[in-house]
PDB file of C-alpha atoms in Angstrom:
ATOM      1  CA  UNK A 693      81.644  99.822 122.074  1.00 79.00           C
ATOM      2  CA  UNK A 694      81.319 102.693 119.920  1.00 79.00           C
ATOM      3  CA  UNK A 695      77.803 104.616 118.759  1.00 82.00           C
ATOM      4  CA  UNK A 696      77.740 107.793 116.606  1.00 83.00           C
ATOM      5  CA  UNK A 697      74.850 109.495 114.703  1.00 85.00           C
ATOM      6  CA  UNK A 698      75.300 112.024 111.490  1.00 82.00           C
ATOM      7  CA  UNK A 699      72.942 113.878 109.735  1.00 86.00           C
ATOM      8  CA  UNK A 700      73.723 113.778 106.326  1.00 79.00           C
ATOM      9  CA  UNK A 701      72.668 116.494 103.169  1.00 80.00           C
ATOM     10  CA  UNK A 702      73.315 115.804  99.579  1.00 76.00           C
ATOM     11  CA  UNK A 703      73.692 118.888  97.407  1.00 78.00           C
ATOM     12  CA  UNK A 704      70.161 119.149  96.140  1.00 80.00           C
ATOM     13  CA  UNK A 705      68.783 118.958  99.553  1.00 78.00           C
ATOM     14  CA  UNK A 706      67.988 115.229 100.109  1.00 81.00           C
ATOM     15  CA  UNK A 707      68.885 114.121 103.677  1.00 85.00           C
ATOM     16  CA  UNK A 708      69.950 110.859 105.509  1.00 82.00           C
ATOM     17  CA  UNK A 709      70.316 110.190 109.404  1.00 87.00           C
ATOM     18  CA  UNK A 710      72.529 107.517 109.651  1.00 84.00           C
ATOM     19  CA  UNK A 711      72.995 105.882 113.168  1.00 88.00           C
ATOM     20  CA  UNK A 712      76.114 103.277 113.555  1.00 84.00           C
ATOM     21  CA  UNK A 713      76.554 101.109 116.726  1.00 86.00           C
ATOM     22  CA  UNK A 714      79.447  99.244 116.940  1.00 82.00           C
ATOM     23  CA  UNK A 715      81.534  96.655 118.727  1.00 83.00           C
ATOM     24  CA  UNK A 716      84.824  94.820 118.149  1.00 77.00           C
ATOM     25  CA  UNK A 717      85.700  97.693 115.537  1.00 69.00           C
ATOM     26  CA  UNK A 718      85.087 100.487 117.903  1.00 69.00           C
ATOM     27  CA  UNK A 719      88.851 100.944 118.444  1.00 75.00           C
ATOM     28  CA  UNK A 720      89.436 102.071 114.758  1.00 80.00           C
ATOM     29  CA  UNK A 721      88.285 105.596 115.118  1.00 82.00           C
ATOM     30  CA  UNK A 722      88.543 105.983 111.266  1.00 85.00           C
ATOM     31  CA  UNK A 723      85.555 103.623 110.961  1.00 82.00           C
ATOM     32  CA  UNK A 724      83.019 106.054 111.202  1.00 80.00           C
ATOM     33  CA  UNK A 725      84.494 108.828 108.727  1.00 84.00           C
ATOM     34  CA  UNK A 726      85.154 106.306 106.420  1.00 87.00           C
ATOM     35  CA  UNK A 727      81.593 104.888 106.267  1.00 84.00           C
ATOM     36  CA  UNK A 728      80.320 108.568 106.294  1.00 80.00           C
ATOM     37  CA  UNK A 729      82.438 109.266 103.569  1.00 85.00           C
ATOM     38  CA  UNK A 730      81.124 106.225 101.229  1.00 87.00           C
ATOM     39  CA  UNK A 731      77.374 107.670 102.021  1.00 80.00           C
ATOM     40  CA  UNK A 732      77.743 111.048 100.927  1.00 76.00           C
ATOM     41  CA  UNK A 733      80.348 109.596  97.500  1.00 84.00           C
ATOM     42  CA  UNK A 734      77.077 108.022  96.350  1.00 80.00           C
ATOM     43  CA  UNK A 735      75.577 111.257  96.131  1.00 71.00           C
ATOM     44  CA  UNK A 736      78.398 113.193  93.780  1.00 62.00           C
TER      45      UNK A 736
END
């Protein structure tokens, strides 16, 4: 079991908290990055 928070800021100032709780994938520790990653690619 794996939990993790992020505060997230596009470039013209808008903001997103995104909370993730998982289990079963909590071993990948790329998980996390990657979904962060996918967030903010929305945004550019």
């Amino acid at each position: 079991m794996r939990h993790d928070a992020a505060y997230i800021e596009s470039p013209d100032a808008h903001a997103v908290l995104m909370v993730v709780f998982t289990e079963g994938l909590a071993a990948n520790p790329e998980l996390l990055p990657f979904l962060s990653a996918q967030i903010r690619a929305r945004w550019t």
